[in-house]
Structures are given as C-alpha cells and as structure tokens.
mmCIF file of C-alpha atoms in Angstrom:
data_model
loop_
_atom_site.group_PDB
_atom_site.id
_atom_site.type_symbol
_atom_site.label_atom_id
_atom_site.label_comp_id
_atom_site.label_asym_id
_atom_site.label_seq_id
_atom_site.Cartn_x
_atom_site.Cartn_y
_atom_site.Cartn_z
ATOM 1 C CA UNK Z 23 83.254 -10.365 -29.059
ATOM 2 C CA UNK Z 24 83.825 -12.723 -26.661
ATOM 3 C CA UNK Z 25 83.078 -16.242 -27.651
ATOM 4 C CA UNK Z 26 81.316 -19.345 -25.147
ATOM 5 C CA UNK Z 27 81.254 -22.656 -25.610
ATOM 6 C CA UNK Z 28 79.542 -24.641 -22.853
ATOM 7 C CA UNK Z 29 81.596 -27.533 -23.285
ATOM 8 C CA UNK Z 30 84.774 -25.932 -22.703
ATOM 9 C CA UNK Z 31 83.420 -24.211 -19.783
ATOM 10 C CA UNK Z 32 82.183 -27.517 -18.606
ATOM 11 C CA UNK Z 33 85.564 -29.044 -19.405
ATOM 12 C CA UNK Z 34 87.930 -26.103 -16.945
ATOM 13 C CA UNK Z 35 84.966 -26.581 -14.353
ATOM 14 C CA UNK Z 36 85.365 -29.877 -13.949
ATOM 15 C CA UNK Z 37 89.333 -29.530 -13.823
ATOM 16 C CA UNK Z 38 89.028 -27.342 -11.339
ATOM 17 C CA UNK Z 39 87.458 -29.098 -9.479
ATOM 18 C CA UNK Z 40 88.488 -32.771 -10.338
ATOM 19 C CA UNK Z 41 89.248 -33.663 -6.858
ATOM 20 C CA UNK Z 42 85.726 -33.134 -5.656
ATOM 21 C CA UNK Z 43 84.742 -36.322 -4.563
ATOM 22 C CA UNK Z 44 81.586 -38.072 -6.249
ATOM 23 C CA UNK Z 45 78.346 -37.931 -5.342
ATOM 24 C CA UNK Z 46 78.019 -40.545 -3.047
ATOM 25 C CA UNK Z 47 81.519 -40.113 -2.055
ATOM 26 C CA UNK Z 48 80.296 -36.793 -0.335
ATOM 27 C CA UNK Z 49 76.750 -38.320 0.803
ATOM 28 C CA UNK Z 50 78.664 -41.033 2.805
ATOM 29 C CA UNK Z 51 81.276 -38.506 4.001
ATOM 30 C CA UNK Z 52 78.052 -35.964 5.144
ATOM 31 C CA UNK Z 53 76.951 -39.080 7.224
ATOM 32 C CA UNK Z 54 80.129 -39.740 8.620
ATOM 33 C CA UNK Z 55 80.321 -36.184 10.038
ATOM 34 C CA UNK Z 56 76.619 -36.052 11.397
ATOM 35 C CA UNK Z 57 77.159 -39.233 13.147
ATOM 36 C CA UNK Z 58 80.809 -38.901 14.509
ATOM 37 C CA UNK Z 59 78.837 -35.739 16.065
ATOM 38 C CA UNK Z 60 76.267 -37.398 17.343
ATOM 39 C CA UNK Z 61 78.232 -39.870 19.145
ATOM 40 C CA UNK Z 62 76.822 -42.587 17.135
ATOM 41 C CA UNK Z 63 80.095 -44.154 15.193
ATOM 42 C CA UNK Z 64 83.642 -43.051 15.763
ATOM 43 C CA UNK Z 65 85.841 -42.536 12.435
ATOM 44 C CA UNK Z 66 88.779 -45.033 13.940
ATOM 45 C CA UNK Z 67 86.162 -47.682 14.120
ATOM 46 C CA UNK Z 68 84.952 -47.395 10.513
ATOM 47 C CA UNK Z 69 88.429 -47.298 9.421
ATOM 48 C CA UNK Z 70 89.805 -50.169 11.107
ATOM 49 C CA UNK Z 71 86.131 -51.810 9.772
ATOM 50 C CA UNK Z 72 87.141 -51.752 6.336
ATOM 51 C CA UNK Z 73 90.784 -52.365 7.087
ATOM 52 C CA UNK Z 74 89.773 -55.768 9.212
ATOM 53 C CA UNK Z 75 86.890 -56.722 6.845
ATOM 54 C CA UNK Z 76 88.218 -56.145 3.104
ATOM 55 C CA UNK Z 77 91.520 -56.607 4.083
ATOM 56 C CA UNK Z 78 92.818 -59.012 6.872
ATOM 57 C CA UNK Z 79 90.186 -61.514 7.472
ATOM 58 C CA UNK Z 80 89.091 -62.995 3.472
ATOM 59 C CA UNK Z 81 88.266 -66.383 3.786
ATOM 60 C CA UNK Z 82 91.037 -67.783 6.202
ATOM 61 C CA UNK Z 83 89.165 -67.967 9.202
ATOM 62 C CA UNK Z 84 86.526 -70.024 7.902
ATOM 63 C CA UNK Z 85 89.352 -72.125 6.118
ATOM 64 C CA UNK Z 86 90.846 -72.445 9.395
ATOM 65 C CA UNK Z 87 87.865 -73.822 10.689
ATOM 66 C CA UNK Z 88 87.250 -76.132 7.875
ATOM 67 C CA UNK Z 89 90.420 -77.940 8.077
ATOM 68 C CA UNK Z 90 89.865 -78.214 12.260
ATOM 69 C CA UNK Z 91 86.692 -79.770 11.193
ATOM 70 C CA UNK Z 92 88.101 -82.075 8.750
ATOM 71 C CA UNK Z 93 90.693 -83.121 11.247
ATOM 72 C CA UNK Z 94 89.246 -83.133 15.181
ATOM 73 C CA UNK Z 95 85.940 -85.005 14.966
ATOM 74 C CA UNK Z 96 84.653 -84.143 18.052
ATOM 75 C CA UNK Z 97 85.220 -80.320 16.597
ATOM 76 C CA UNK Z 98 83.198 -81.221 13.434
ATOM 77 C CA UNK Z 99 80.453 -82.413 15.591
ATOM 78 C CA UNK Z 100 80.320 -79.390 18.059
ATOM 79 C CA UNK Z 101 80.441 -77.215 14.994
ATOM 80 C CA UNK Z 102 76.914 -79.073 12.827
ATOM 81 C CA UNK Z 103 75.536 -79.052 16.724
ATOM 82 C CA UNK Z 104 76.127 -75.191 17.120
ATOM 83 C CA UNK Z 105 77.763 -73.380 13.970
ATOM 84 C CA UNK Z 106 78.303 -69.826 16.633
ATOM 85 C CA UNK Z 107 79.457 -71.544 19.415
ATOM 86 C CA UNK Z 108 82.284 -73.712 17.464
ATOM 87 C CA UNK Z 109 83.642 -70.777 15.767
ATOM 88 C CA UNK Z 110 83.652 -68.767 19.242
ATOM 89 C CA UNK Z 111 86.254 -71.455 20.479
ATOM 90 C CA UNK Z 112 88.319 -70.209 17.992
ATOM 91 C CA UNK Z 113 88.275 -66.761 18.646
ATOM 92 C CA UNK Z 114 86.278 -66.378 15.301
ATOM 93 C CA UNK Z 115 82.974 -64.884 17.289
ATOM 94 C CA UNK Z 116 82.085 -61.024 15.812
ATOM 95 C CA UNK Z 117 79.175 -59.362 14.181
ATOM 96 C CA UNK Z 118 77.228 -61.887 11.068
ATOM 97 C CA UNK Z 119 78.687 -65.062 12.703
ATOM 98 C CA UNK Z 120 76.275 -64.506 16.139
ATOM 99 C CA UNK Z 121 73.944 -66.908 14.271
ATOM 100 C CA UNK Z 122 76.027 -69.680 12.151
ATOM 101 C CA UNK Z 123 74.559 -72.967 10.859
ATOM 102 C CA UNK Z 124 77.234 -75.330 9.524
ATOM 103 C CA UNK Z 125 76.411 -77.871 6.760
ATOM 104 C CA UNK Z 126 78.493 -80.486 5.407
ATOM 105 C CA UNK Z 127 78.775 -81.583 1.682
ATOM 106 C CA UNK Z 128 78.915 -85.321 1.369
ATOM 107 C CA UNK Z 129 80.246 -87.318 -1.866
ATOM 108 C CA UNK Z 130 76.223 -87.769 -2.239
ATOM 109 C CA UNK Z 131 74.788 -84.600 -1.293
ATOM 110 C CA UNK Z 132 75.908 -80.820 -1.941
ATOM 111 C CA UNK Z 133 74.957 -77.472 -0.508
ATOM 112 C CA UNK Z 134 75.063 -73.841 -1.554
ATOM 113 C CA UNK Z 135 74.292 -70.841 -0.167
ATOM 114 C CA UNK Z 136 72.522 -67.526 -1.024
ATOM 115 C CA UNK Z 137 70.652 -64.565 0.705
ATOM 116 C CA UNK Z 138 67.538 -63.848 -1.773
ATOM 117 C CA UNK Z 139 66.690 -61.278 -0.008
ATOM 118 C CA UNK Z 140 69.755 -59.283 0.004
ATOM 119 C CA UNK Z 141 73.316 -60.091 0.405
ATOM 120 C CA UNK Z 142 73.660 -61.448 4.071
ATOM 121 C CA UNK Z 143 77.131 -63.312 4.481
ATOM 122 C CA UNK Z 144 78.642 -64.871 7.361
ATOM 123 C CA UNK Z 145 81.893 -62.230 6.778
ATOM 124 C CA UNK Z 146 82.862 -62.144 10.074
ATOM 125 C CA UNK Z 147 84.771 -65.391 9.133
ATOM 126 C CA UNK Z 148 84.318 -65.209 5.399
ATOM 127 C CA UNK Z 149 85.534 -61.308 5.204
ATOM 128 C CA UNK Z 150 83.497 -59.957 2.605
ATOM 129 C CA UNK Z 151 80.971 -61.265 0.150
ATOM 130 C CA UNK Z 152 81.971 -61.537 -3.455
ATOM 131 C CA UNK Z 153 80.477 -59.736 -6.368
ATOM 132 C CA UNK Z 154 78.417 -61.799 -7.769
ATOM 133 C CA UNK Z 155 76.604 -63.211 -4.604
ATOM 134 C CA UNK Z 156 75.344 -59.901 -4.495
ATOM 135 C CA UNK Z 157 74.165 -59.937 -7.848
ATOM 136 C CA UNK Z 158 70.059 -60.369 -8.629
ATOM 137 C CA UNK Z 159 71.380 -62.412 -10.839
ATOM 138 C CA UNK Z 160 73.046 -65.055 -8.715
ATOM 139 C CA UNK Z 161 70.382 -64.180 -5.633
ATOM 140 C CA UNK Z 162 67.017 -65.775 -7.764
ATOM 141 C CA UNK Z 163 68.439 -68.080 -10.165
ATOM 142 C CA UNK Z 164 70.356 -70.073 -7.449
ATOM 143 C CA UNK Z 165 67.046 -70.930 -5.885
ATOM 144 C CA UNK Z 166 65.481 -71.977 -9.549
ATOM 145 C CA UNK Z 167 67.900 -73.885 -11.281
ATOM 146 C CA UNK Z 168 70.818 -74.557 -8.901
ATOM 147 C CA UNK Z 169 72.574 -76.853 -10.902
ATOM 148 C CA UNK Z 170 72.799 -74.347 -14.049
ATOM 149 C CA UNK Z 171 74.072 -72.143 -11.485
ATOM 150 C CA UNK Z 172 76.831 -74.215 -10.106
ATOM 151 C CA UNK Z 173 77.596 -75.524 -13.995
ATOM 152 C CA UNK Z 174 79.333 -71.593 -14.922
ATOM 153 C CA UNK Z 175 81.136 -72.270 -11.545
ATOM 154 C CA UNK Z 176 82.668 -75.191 -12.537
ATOM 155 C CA UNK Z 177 80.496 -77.617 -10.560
ATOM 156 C CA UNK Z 178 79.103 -80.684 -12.509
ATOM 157 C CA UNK Z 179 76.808 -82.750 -9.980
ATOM 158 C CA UNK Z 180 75.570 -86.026 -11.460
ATOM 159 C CA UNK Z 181 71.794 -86.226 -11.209
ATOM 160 C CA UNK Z 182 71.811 -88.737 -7.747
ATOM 161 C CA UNK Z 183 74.149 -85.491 -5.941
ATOM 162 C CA UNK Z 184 71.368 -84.130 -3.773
ATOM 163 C CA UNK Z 185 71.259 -80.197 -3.969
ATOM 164 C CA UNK Z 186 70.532 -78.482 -0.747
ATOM 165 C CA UNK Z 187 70.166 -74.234 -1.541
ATOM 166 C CA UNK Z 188 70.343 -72.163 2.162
ATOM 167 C CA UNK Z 189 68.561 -69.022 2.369
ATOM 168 C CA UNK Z 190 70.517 -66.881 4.702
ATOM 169 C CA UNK Z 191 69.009 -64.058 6.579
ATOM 170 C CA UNK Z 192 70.433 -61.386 9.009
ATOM 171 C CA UNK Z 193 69.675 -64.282 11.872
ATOM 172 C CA UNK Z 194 70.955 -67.194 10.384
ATOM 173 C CA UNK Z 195 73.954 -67.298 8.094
ATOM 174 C CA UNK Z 196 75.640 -70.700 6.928
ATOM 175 C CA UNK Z 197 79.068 -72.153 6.148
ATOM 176 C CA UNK Z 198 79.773 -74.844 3.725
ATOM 177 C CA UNK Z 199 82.287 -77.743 4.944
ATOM 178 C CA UNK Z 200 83.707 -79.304 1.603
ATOM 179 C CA UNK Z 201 84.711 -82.781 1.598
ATOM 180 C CA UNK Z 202 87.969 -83.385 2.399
ATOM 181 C CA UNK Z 203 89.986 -83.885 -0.645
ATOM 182 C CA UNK Z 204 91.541 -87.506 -0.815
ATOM 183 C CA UNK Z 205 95.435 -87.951 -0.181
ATOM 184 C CA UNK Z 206 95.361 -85.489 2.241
ATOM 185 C CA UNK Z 207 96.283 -87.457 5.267
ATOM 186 C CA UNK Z 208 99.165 -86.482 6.511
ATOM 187 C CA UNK Z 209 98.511 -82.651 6.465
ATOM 188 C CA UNK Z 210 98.644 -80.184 9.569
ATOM 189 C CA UNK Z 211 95.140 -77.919 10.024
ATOM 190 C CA UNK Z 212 97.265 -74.878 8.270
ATOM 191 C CA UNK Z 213 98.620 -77.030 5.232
ATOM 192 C CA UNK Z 214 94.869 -78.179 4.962
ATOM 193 C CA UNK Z 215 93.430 -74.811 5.830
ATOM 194 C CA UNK Z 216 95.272 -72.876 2.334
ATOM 195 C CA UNK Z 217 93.368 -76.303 0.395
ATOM 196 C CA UNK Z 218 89.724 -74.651 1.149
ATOM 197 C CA UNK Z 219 88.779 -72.059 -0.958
ATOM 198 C CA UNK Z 220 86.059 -69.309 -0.262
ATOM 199 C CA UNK Z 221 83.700 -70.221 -3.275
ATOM 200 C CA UNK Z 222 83.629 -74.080 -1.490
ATOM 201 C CA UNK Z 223 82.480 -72.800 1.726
ATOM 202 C CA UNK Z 224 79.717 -70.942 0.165
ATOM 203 C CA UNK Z 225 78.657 -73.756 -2.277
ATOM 204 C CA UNK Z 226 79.803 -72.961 -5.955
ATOM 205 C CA UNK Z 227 83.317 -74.865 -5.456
ATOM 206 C CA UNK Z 228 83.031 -78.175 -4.718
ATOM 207 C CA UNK Z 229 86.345 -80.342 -5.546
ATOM 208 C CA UNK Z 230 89.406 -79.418 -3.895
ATOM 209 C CA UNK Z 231 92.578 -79.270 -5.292
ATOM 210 C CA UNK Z 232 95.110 -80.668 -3.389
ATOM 211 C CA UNK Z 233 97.599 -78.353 -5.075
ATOM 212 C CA UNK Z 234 97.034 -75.461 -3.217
ATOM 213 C CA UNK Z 235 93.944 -72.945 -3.391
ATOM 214 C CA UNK J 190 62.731 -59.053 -12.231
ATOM 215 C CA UNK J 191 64.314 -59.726 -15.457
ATOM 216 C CA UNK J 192 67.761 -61.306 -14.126
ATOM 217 C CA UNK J 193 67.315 -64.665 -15.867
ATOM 218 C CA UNK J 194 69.993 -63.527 -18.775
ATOM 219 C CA UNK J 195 73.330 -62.054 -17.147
ATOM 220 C CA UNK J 196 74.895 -59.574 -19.038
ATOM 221 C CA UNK J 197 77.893 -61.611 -17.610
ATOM 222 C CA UNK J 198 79.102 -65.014 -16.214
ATOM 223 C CA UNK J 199 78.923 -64.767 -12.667
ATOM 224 C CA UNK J 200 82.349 -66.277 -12.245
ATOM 225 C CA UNK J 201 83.922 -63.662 -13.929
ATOM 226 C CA UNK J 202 82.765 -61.412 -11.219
ATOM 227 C CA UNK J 203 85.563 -62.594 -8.956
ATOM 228 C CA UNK J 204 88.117 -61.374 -10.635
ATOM 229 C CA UNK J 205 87.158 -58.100 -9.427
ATOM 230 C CA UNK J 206 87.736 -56.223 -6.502
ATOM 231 C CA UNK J 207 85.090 -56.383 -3.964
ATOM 232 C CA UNK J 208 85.532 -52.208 -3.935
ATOM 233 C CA UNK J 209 85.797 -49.766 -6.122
ATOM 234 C CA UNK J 210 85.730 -46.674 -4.763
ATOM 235 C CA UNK J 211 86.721 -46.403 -0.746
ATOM 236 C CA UNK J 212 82.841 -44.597 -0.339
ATOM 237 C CA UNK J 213 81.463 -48.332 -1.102
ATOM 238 C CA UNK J 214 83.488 -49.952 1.892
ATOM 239 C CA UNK J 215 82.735 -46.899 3.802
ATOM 240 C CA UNK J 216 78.865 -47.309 3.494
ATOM 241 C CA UNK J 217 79.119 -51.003 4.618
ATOM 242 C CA UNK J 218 81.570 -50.264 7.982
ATOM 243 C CA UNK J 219 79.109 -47.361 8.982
ATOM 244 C CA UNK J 220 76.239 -49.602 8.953
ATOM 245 C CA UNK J 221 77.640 -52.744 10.287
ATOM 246 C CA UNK J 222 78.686 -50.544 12.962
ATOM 247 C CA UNK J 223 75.626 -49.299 13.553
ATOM 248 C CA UNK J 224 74.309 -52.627 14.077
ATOM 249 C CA UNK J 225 77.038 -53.635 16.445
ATOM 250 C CA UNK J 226 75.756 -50.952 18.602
ATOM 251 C CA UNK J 227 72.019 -51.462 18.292
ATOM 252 C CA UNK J 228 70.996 -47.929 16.632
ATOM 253 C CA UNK J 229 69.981 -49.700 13.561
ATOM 254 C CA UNK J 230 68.735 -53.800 13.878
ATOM 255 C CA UNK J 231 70.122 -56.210 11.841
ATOM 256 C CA UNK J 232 67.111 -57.182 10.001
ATOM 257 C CA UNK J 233 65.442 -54.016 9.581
ATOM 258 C CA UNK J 234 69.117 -53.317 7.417
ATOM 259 C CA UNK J 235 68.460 -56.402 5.843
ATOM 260 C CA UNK J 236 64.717 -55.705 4.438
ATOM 261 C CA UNK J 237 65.349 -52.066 3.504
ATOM 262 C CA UNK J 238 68.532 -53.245 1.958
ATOM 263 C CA UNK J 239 66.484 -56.002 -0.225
ATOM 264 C CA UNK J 240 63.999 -53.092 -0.705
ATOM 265 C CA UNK J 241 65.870 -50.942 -1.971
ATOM 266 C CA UNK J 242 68.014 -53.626 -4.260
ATOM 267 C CA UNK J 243 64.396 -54.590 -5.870
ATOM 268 C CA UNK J 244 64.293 -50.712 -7.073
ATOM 269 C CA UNK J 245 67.377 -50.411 -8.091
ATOM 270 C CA UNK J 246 68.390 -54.016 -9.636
ATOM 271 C CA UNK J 247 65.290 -53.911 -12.073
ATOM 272 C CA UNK J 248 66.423 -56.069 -14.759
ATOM 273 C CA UNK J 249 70.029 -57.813 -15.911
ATOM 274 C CA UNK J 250 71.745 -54.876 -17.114
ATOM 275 C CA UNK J 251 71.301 -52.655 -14.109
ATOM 276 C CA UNK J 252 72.024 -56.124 -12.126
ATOM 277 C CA UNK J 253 75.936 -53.949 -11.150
ATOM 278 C CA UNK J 254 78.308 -53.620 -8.340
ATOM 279 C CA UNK J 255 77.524 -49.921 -8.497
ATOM 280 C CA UNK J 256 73.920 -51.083 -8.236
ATOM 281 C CA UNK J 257 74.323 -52.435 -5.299
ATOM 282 C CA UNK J 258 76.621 -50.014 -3.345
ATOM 283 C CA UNK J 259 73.852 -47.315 -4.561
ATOM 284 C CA UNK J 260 70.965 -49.106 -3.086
ATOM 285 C CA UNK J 261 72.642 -49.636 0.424
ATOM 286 C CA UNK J 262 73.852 -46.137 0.052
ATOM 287 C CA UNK J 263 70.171 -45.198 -0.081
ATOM 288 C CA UNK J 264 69.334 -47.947 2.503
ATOM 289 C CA UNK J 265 71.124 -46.647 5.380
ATOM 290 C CA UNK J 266 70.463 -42.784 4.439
ATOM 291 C CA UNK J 267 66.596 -44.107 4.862
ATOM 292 C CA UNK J 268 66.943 -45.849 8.425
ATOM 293 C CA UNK J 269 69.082 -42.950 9.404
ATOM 294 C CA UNK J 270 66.059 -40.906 9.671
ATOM 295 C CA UNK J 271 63.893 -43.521 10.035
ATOM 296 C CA UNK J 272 65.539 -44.680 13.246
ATOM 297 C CA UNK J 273 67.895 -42.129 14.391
ATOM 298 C CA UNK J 274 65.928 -38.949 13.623
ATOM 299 C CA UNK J 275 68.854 -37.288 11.188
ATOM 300 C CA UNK J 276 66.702 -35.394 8.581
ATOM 301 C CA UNK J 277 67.180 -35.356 4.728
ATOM 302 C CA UNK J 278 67.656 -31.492 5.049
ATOM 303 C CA UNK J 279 70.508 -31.849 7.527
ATOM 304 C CA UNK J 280 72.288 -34.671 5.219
ATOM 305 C CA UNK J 281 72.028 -32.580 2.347
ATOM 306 C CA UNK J 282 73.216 -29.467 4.411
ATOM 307 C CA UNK J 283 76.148 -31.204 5.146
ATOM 308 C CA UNK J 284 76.641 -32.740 1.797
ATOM 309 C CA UNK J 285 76.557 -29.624 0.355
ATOM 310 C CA UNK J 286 78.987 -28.199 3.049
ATOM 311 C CA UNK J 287 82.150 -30.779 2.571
ATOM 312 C CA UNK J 288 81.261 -29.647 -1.319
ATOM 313 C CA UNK J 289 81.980 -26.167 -0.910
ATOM 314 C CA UNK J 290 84.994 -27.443 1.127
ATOM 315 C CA UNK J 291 86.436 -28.954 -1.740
ATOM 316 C CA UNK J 292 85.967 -26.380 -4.019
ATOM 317 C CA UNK J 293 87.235 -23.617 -2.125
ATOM 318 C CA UNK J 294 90.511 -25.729 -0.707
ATOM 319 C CA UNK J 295 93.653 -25.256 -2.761
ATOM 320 C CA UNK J 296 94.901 -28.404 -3.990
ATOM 321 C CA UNK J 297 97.446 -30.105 -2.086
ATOM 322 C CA UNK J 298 95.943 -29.130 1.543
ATOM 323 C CA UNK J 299 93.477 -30.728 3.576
ATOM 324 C CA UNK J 300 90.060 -30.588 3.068
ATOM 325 C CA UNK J 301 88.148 -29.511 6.607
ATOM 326 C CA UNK J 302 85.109 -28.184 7.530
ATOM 327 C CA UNK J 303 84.703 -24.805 8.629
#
C-alpha cells in the first residue's frame, strides 16, 4: 500500500518549485506587467530607479553640499534662504528634494529629523532612508523624548543644547548642516565632503570626526 | 501603538542593508515613479503609506523592515485602483499568471508570460 506523508509531499513541492518567487515578489512583478501595459511606468526606468537610488547616490550629494556650505558663505546663506533652489545649483534637483528646508546645528542648538507620519526622506540627495528611520519605533519616540533617542546614537547634548525635532512631510523635507568640525581649515569641499556622515545630516550624528567618515 | 520598548537598538539597524529582497526596492521605484509622473500625488502616497504602517506596525515586535516593505506593498496596490482604475481581480489574475509561469518553466530558462 502506498504510503503519504504530507510533509514530504510538502517538502518535493516546494523543491520543485523553489524558484517561485515569494509572494510579494510576484504581487510587485503582476504590477509591473499591468502598468508597463498600460503605459504608466517603463521597466528601464524602475531599474535604473533602484540602481540610481540604492546604489549611486547614498549620502554624497548631500555631503557635497554640506562641505560647499561649510566653505562658500554666500552658498550657506542661499541654501537656509531656499533649501530646493541651493541644491538645484548643484545639479542635485530630482523627485523628494522639490521642497528642501535646510537647518543648521550650532555648538548651542541641535536638530533632528523624522517623518511621523511615514518615512518621507529627502533621498534625492540622501539616496535612501535607513532602517530604522522607518521604524515606529524611531518615528514616535523621536518626537517624545529626543534626547533618549539621540543617547543610543551616540549623541550626548548637555541640558543648555537646544533640541529642534523636524517633521517632514511629502512637501517639505529637511537637511541637517553639522558644525564644521574644528582643524579643518585647510580642506578642499571633497576632503570635507567624505567628513559628513549621513546620520549627521539627518540629526542622530552630531560630532564629526575629522578622521574620515 | 506600543513602540516605546524596541525589540532592538535602533543603531544597530544600520548595519543592515536597506533591501532585502530586490521586490522591496522594486515597490519603492514603481511608486516614486508614479509620482514623478503625476498618476499617483505625493501626499496621497504619503497618508496611505502612514495608513497602512499604523495597521501593520501595531506594536514593537512587528515594528520590522519586512513590516514596512509589506505595508507600502499594500499602499500602492490600494491607490492603484484607487487612482488608476486597475482592479484587485486583474492584479490577482496576473499574479496568479507569472505563478503558473514559474511553475511550468524548466529551470535554467526564462520565465515569460504567455
């Protein structure tokens, strides 16, 4: 008689079919394929997306503007006047940076940035948003106790360091400019630009190391 | 929301990739590009996104990566027929179509739609 055991059976299913993509892997493939149809994205453009986004840009644009900032006052100034319009001079102007509001962290006053609501993120010069900013987790407490927050980063403010907490939305997004660390002088805008890490520009970095990032 | 307690540091979430499966950075580049070209606005992705986050992220242990790629997942699925009039049935249709695809492909060749 022949014998069945469901968890063998379930064991050369699965095999045989081990490259059949997840779940969602095949939901997001499904709307792939109904919208290349209907003309609404093309495949080459969601490709070179995630190529250009996850890959190539990371922080180093907004590094490179940072260390501009930190170097060509009258840059600095055009860039806390109109965050967008700064980083368009650069050829840094694409999607999530239409609407960019610079704020500067003085050695008496720090700022940090969140989206409560979801997980907006200026990545069109910060590439793309990092785990945990996405996190619940990070998204309310940040707002409640800011300086706990900062603490597991590594940040110790002294009780006179204001805190400022941005909300970001899908029209306004933000970029922290860190202070410029101290014996720094005689760097170029690239040697300063690698000095600027990603955390710093959104808030939970604050002191530079002048050793590289 | 029960987030207060992490089931870990924050900072230790950087030392992973932003990814982990190429679907995730898929889901992302479709809708960012369908807010570059106006089929789906920038803060209607941006409420239904927080929406759908508030279902999913319910307290800190479901407070994951694979939360979050889920809920936008579900996110843009929802404005898709919301705002561009593709239908559950014809998303599942297809679904189910590049599944049979698999399955019936011999390893080693490409997968295609019939």
């Amino acid at each position: 008689m022949p014998s069945f055991d469901p968890k063998k059976i379930t064991k050369i299913h699965q095999h045989l079919h081990s490259h059949l993509p997840s779940d969602p892997a095949l939901r997001v493939k499904a709307l792939e394929t109904i919208l290349v149809e209907k003309g609404l994205v093309n495949s080459e453009n969601i490709d070179r997306w995630v190529e250009v986004y996850a890959d190539d840009i990371g922080p180093k644009r907004g590094a490179h503007v940072v260390a501009r900032a930190w170097t060509d006052p009258a840059f600095k100034a055009r860039l806390l006047a109109d965050g967008s319009k700064a980083v368009g001079e650069m050829g840094y102007a694409g999607p999530a940076s239409g609407h960019l509001k610079a704020v500067e962290n003085t050695a008496d006053s720090h700022n940090v940035v969140v989206c409560t609501l979801c997980s907006c993120y200026p990545f069109a010069i910060l590439g793309m948003a990092p785990n945990w900013y996405k996190t619940a987790a990070y998204r309310s407490r940040v707002v409640r106790e800011p300086r706990a927050v900062l603490a597991e980063f590594g940040v110790e403010l002294s009780e006179d360091t204001a805190v400022h907490v941005w909300d970001s939305t899908a029209e306004l997004r933000y970029l922290v400019i860190p202070e410029r660390p101290a014996g720094t002088d005689g760097m170029t805008v690239d040697e300063l630009a690698k000095l600027v890490t990603r955390n710093s520009m959104i808030g939970t970095d604050r002191d530079l190391k002048t050793g590289g990032v | 929301m029960q987030a207060d307690t992490p089931i870990i540091p924050l900072p230790r979430l950087d030392e992973e990739p932003t990814f982990n499966e190429a679907w995730q950075a898929q889901v992302l580049a479709i809708a960012q590009n369908l807010i570059a070209t106006g089929a789906i606005a920038a803060d209607d992705w941006s409420n239904a996104l927080g929406a759908a986050l508030c279902e999913l992220q319910v307290d800190a242990k479901s407070d994951t990566v694979e939360n979050y790629y889920q809920a936008a997942l579900n996110t843009l699925e929802t404005l898709l027929q919301a705002n561009c009039g593709i239908s559950k049935d014809v998303m599942d249709q297809c679904k189910s179509d590049w599944t049979r695809a698999y399955e019936t492909t011999p390893h080693g060749q490409p997968v295609k739609l019939q």
